[in-house]
Coordinates of C-alpha atoms (C1' of nucleotides) in Angstrom, one line a residue:
Chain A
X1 CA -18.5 29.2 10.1
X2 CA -21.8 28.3 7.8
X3 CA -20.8 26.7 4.6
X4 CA -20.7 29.3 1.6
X5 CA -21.5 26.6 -1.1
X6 CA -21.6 29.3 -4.0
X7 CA -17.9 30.3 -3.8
X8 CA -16.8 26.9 -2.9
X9 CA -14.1 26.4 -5.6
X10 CA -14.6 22.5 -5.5
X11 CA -18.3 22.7 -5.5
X12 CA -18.4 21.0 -9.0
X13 CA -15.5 17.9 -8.1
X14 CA -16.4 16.9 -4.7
X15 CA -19.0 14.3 -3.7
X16 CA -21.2 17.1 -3.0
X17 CA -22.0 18.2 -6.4
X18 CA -24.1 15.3 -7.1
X19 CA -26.8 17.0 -5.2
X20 CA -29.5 19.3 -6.1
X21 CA -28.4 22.9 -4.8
X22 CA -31.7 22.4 -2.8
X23 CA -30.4 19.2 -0.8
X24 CA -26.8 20.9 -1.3
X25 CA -28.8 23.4 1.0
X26 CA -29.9 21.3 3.6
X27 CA -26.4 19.4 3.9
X28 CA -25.1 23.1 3.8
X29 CA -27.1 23.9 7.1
X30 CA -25.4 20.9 8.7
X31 CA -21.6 21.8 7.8
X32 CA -19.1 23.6 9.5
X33 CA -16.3 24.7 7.5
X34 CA -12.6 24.7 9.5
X35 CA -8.9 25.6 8.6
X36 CA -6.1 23.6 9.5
X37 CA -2.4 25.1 9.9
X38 CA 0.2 23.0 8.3
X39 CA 0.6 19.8 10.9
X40 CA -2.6 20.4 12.5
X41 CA -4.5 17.2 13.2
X42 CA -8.1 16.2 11.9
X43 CA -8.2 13.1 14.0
X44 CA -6.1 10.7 15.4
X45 CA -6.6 6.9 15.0
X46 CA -8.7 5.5 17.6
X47 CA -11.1 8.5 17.9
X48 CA -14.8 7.6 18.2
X49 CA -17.3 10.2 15.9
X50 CA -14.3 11.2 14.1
X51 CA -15.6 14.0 11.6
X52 CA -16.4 13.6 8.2
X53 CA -15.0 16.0 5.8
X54 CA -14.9 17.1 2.2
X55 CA -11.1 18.9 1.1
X56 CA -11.8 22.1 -0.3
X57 CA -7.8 23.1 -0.3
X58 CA -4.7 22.6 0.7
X59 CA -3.7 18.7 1.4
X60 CA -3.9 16.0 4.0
X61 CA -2.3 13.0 4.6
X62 CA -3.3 9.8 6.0
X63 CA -1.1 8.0 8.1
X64 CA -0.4 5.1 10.6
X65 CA 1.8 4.9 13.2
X66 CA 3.6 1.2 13.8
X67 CA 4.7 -0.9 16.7
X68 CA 8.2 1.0 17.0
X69 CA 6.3 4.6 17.0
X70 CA 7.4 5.0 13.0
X71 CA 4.7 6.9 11.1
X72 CA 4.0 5.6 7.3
X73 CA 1.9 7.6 5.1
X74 CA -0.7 5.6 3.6
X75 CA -2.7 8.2 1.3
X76 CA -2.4 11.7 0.1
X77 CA -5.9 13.7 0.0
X78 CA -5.8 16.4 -2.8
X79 CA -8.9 19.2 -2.8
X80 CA -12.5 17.6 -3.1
X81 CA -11.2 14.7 -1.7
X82 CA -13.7 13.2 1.1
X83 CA -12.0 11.9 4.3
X84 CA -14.1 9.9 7.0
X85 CA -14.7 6.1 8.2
X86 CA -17.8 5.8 7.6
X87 CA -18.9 2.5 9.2
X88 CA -15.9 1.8 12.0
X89 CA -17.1 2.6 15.0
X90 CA -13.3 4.4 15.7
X91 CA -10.8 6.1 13.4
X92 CA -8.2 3.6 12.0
X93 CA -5.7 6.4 10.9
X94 CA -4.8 9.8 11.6
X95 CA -5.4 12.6 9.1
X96 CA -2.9 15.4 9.7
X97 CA -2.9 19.0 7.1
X98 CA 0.3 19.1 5.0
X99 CA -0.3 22.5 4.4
X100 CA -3.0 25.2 5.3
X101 CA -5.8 23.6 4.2
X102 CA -9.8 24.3 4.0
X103 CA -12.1 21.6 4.6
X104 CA -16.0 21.4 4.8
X105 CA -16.9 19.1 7.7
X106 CA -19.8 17.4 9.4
X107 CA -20.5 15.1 12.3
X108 CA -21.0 11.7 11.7
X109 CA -24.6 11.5 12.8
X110 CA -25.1 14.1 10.0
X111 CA -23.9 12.7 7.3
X112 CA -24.5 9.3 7.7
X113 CA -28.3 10.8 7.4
X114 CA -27.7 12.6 4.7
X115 CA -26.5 9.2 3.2
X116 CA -29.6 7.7 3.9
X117 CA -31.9 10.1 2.5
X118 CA -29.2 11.3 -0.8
X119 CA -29.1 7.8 -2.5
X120 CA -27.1 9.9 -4.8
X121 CA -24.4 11.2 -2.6
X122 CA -23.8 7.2 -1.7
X123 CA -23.3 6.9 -5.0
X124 CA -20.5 9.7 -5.0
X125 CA -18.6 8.2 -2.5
X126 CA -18.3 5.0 -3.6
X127 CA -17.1 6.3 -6.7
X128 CA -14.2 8.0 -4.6
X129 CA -13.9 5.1 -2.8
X130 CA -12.5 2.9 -5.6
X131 CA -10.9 5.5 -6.2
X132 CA -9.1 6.0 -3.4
X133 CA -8.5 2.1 -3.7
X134 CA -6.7 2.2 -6.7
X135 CA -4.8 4.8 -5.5
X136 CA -4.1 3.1 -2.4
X137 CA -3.0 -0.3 -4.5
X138 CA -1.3 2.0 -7.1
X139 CA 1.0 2.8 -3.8
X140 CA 1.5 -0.6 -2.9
X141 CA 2.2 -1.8 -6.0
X142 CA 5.1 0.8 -6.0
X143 CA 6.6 -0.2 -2.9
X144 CA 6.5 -3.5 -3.8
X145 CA 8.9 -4.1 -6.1
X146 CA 10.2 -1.4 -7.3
X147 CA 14.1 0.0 -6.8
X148 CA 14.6 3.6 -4.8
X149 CA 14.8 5.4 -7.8
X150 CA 11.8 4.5 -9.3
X151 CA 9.9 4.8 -6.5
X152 CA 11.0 8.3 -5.9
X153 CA 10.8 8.9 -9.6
X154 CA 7.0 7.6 -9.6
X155 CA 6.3 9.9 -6.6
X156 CA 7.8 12.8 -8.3
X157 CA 5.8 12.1 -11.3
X158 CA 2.7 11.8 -9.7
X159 CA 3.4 14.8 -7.9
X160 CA 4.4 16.6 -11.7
X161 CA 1.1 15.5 -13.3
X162 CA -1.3 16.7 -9.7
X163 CA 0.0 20.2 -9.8
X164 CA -1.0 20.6 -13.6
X165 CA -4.3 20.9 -13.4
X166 CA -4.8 19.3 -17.4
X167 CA -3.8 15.7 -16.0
X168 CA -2.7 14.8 -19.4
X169 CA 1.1 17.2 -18.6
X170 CA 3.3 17.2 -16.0
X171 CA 3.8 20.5 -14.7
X172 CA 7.4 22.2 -15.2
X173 CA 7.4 23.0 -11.7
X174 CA 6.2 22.7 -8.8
X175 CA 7.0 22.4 -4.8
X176 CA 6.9 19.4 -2.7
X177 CA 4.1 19.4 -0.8
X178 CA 5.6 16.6 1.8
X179 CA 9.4 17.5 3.8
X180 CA 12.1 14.6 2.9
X181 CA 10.8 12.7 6.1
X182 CA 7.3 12.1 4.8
X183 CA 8.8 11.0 1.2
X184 CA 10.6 8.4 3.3
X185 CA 7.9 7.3 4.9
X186 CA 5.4 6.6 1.9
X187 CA 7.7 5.0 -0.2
X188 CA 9.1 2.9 2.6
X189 CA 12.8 4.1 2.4
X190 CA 14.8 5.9 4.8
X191 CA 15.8 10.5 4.9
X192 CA 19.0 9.5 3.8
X193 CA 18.0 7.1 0.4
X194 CA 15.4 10.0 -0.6
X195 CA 18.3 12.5 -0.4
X196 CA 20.8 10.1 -2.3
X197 CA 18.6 9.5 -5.2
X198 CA 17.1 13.1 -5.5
X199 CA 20.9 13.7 -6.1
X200 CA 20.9 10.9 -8.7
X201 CA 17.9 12.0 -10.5
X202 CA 19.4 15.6 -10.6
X203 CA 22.8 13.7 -12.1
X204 CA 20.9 11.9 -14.7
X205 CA 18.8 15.3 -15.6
X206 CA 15.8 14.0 -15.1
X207 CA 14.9 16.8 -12.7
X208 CA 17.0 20.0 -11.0
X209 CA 16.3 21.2 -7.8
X210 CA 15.4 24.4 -6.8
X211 CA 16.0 25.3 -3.0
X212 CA 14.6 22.5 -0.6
X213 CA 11.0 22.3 -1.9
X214 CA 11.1 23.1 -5.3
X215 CA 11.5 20.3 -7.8
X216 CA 11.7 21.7 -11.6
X217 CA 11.2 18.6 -14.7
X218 CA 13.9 18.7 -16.9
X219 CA 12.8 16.1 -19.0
X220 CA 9.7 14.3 -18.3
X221 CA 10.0 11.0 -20.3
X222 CA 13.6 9.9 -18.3
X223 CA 11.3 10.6 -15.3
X224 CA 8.4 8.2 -16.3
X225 CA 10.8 6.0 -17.5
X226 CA 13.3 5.7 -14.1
X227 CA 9.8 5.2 -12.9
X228 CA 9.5 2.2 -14.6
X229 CA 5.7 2.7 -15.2
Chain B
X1 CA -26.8 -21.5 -14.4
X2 CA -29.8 -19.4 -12.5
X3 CA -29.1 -18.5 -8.5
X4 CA -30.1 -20.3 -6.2
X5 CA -30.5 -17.7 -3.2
X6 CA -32.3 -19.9 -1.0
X7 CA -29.3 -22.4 -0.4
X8 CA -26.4 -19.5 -0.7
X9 CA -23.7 -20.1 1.8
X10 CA -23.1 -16.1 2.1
X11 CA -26.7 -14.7 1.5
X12 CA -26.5 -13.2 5.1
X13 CA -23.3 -11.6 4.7
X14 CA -22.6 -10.7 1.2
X15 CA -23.1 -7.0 -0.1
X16 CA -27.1 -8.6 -1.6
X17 CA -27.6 -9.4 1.8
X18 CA -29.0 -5.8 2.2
X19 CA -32.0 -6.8 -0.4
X20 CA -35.8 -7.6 0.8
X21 CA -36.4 -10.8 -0.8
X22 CA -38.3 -9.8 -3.6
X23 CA -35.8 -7.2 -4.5
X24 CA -33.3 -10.2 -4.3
X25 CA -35.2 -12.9 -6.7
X26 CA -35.3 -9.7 -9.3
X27 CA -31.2 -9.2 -9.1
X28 CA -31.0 -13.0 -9.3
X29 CA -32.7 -13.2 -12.5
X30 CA -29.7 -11.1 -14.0
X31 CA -27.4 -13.1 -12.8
X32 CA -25.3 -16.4 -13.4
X33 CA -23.5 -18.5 -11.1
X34 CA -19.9 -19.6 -12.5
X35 CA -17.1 -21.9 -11.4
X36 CA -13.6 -21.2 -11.2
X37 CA -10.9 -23.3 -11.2
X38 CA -7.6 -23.0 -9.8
X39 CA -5.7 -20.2 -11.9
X40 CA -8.4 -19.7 -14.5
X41 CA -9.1 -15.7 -14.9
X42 CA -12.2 -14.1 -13.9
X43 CA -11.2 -10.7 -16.0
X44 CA -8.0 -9.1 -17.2
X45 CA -6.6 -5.8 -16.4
X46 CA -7.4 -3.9 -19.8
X47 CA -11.1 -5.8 -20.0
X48 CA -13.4 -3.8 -21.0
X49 CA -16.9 -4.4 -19.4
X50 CA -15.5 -6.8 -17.0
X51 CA -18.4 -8.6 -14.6
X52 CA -19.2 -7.7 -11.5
X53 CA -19.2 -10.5 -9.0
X54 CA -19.4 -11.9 -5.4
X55 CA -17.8 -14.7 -4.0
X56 CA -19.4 -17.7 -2.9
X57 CA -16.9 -19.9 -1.9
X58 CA -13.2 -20.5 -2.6
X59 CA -10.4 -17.4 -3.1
X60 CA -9.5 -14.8 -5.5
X61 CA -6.4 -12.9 -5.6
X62 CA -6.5 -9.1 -7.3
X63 CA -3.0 -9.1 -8.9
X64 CA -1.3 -6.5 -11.0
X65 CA 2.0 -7.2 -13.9
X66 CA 4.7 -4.7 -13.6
X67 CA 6.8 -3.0 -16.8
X68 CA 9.1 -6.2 -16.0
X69 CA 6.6 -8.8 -16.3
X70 CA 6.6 -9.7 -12.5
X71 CA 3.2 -10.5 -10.6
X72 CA 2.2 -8.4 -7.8
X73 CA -0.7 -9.4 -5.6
X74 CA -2.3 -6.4 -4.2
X75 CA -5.5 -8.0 -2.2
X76 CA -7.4 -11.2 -1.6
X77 CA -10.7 -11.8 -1.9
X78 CA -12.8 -14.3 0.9
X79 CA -16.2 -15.2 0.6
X80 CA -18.7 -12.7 0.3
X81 CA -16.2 -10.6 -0.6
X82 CA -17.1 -8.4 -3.8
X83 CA -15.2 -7.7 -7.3
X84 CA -16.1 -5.6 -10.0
X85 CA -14.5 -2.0 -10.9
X86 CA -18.0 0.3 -11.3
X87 CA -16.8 3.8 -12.5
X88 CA -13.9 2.3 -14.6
X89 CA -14.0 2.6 -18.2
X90 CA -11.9 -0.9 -17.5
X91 CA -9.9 -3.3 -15.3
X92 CA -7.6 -2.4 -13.4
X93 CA -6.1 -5.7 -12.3
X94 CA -5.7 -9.3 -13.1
X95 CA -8.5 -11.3 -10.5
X96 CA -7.8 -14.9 -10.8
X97 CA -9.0 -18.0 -8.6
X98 CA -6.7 -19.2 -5.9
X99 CA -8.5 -22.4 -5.4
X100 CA -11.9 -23.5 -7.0
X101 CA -14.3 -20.7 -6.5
X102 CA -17.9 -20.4 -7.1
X103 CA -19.1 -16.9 -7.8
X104 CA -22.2 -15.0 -8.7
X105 CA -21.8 -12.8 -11.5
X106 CA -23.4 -10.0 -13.0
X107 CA -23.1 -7.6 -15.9
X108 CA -21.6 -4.6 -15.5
X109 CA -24.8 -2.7 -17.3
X110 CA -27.3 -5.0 -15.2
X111 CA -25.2 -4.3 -11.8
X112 CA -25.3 -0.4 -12.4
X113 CA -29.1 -0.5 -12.7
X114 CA -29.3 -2.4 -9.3
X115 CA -27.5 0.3 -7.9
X116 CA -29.1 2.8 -9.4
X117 CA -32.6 1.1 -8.3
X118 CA -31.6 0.1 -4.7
X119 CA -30.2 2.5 -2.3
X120 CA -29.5 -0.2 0.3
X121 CA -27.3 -2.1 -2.0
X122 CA -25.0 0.6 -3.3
X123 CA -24.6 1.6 1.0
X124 CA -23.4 -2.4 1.5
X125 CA -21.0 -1.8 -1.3
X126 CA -19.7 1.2 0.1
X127 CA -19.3 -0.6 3.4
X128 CA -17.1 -3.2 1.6
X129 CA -15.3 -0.4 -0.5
X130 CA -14.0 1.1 2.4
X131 CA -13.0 -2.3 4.6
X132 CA -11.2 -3.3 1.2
X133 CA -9.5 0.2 1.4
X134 CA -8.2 -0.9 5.1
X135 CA -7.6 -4.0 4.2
X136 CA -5.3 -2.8 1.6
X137 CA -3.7 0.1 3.7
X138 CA -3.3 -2.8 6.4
X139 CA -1.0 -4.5 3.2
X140 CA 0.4 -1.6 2.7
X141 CA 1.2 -0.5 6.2
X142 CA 2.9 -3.9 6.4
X143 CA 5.3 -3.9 3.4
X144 CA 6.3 -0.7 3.8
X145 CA 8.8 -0.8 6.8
X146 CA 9.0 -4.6 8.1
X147 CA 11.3 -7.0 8.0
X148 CA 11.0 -10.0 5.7
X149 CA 10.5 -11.7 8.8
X150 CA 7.7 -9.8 10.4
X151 CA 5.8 -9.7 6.8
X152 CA 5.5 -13.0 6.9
X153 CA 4.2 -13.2 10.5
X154 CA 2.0 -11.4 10.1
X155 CA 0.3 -13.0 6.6
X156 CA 0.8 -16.2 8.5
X157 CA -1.0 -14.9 11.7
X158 CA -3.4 -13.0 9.1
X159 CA -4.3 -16.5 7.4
X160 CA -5.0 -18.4 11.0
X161 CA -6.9 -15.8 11.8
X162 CA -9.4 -16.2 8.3
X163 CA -8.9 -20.1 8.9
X164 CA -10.7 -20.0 12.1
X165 CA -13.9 -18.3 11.9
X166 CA -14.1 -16.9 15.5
X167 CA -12.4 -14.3 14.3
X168 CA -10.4 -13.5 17.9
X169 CA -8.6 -17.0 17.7
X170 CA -6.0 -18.1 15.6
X171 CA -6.3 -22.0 13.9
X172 CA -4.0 -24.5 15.3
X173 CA -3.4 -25.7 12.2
X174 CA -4.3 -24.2 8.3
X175 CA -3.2 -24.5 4.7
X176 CA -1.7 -22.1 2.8
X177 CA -3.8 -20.7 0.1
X178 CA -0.9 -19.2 -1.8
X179 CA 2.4 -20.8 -3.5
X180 CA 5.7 -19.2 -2.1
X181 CA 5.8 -17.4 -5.3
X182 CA 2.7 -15.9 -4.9
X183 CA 3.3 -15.5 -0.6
X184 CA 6.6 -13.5 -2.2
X185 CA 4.8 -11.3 -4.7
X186 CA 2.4 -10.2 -1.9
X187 CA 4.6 -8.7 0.2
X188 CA 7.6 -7.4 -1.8
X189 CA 9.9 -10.6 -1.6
X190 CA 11.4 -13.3 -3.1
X191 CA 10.7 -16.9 -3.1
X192 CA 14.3 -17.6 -1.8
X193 CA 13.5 -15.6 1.3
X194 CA 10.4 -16.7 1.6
X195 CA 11.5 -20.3 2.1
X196 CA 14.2 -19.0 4.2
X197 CA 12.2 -17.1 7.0
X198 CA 9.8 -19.8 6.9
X199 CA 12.6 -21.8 8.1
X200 CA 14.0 -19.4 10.6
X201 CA 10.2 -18.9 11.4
X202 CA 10.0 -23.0 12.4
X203 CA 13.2 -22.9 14.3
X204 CA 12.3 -20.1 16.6
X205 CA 9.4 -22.4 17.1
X206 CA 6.7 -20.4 16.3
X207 CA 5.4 -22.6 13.8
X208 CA 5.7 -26.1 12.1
X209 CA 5.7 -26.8 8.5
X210 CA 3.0 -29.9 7.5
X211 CA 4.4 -30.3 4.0
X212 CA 4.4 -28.4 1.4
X213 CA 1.1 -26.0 2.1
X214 CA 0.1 -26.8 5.7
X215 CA 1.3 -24.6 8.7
X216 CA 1.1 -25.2 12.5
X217 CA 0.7 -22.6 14.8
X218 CA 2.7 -23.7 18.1
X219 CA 3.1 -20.7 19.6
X220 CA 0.7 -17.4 18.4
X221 CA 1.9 -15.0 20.8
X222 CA 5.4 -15.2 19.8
X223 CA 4.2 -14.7 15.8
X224 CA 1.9 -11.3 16.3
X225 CA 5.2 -10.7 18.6
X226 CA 7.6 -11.1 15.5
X227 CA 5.0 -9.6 12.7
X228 CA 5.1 -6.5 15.2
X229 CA 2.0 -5.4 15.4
Chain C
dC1 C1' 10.2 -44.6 -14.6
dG2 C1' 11.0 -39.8 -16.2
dG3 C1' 9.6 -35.0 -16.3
dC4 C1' 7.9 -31.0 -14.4
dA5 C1' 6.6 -27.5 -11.1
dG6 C1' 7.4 -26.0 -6.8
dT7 C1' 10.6 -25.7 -2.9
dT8 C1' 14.8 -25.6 -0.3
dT9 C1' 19.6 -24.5 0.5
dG10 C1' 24.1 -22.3 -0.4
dA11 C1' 27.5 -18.7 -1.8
dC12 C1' 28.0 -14.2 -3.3
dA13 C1' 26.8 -9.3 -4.7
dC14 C1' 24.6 -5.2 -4.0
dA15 C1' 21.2 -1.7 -2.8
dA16 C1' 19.6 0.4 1.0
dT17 C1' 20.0 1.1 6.0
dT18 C1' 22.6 2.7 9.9
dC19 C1' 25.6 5.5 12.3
dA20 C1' 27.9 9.8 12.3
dA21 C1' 29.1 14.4 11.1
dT22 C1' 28.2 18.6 8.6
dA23 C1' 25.4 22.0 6.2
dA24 C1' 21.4 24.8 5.0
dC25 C1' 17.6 26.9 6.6
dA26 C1' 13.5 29.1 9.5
dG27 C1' 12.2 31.1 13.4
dT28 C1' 12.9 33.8 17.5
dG29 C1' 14.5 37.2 20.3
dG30 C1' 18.0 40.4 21.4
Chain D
dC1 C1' 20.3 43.4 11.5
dC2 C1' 22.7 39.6 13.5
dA3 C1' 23.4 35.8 16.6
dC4 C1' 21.2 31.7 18.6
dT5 C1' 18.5 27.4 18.4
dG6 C1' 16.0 23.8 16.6
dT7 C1' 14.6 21.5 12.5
dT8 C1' 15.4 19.6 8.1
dA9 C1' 18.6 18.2 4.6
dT10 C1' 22.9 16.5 2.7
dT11 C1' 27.0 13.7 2.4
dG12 C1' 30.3 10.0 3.8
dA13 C1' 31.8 5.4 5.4
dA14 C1' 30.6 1.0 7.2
dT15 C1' 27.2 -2.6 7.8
dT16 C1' 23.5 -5.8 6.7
dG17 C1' 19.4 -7.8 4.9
dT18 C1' 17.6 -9.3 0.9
dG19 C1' 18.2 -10.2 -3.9
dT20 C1' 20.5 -12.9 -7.5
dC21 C1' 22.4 -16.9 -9.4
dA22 C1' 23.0 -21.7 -9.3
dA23 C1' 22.2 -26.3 -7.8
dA24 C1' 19.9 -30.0 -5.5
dC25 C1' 15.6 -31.9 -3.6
dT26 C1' 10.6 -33.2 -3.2
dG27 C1' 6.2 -34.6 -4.6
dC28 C1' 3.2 -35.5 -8.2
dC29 C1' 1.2 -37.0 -12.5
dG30 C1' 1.5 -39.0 -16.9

DNA sequence: CGGCAGTTTGACACAATTCAATAACAGTGG
DNA sequence: CCACTGTTATTGAATTGTGTCAAACTGCCG
């Protein structure tokens, strides 16, 4: 399907909206927008011309899997996030949807052009690429260090504060957007720990659960501080 | 002190390597060549305004101070590699030399403008962006499910690999450019265990310690086989 | 020589994993 | 609607890898 740039509801976040609507236009005329069903894959590491792609819902996750056939999340990609290895000749990671999810995508060819000729666009996503590597150190330095608890409590945080849009608040609810298994697997820990410790962090109040997915904030600052952040 | 382009040990790979000579003599104008010595602080994580840089020679380590006060090293940086946070208002992290380094550094207001007036450049330093990102997922892959064991593998086979500059092969024989402490912050341990698998790490006979800092590789297959990768 | 920073080694404690069993749930089809 | 099946989550008990604490050792520089 042909990109419908007007009603795209990220058209004003992602790395896209650094462009005149002309150019916007033109890169338009390249795009392809595609849906992706919860566990449907983008690519898979090792793919040659993996796609390029801009989020415009849902989520994505990036992930690796090791030696012993044991995934490990390495990012999270919320909307107007841009996915795509831009100078490897082959995927390093596979990108997999979390949930239904809308992205905007291109070939490589494309929109390595439209690099060249946006200077602009370049710009944009090397913005979003420290971005994404502070996000990506923000991770590690989590898994570092810290205890269980806090990293769970960290991850619920962060999870609190995305689903509020005004990034200031944590939300007073919300629903996990990654199963028990995928917690486990980006804070390094095992199914069982992440269900201990939700348990514990109900206990203390911090948090209550509400059937499997839904996590409600009892009281935000006990949160941030288990997080020890 | 000026630049002195002509005699730069990483003008063909660094990020400026991108630059038509002309171009290049007008970003050297703005910048200053500085010398670090071992520990002193290139910026602070809280600076405001901190300098943007490349590395000439020597090592850097990106390092970040948790609520507790404890170091955690979140990425190294190798000659030609590039530091400076663009977008941020501020640091991020601590970036301190590893041994003495030579760097070329710019303002952050003059380093902007170069971006803003070369297209080329700000591609190069997307390029590096995004092979810092792997780097750091790489880190991150690592300390998330391995053994204290295979961590350190894998650094070590990591650091032969850097100390031999044919990339594919592994040194013989290399210096470590980290103290255990700082080996142990990097990937989630403690000194103590670090000393320890060391040990285990010479009796398997993979390696042999040479004092204090220097490591011999006697057997590389049987390291990448132990890091587990 | 003494003092200091970094390293190694040992004994013990504990947090998280592993193994194992049960429970809640989401689909699917009768 | 309910029974059936596979997936995901919870809970328990035992194990173990790594951290913690403490002490001794090394190399180096003043």
């Amino acid at each position: 399907m042909n990109l419908q740039c007007e009603t795209c509801p990220v058209r004003d976040s992602a790395a896209c909206a650094v462009l005149t609507p002309e150019e916007r236009d033109a890169m338009a005329a390249a795009g392809r927008t595609r849906t992706l069903r919860r566990g449907e894959m983008l690519f898979a590491a090792g793919d040659e011309d993996a796609a390029c792609a801009t989020l415009v819902s849902g989520a994505l996750k990036v992930s690796a899997i090791d030696a012993d056939g044991n995934e490990q999340i390495l990012a999270l990609v919320h909307p107007s996030g841009f996915i795509g290895e831009l100078f490897a000749p082959f995927a390093h990671h596979d990108v997999v949807a979390l949930t239904e999810s809308k992205l905007c995508t291109f070939a490589r060819g494309d929109f390595e052009r439209a690099i060249d000729d946006h200077p602009a666009l370049t710009r944009a996503l090397l913005r979003r690429s420290q971005e994404d590597l502070l996000a990506t150190r923000a991770l590690l330095e989590l898994t570092g260090h810290a205890s269980a608890e806090a990293r769970l409590a960290a991850l619920l945080h962060d999870f609190a504060a995305a689903a509020s849009q005004s990034s200031c608040h944590l939300a007073a609810e919300f629903d996990l957007p990654l199963t028990r298994g995928e917690i486990a697997n980006m804070l390094g820990l095992t199914i069982e720990t992440v269900s201990r410790k939700l348990g514990d962090l109900e206990d203390s109040g911090a948090i209550a659960r509400k059937g499997k997915r839904g996590i409600e904030v009892l009281d935000p600052a006990l949160l941030h501080d288990i997080s020890g952040r």
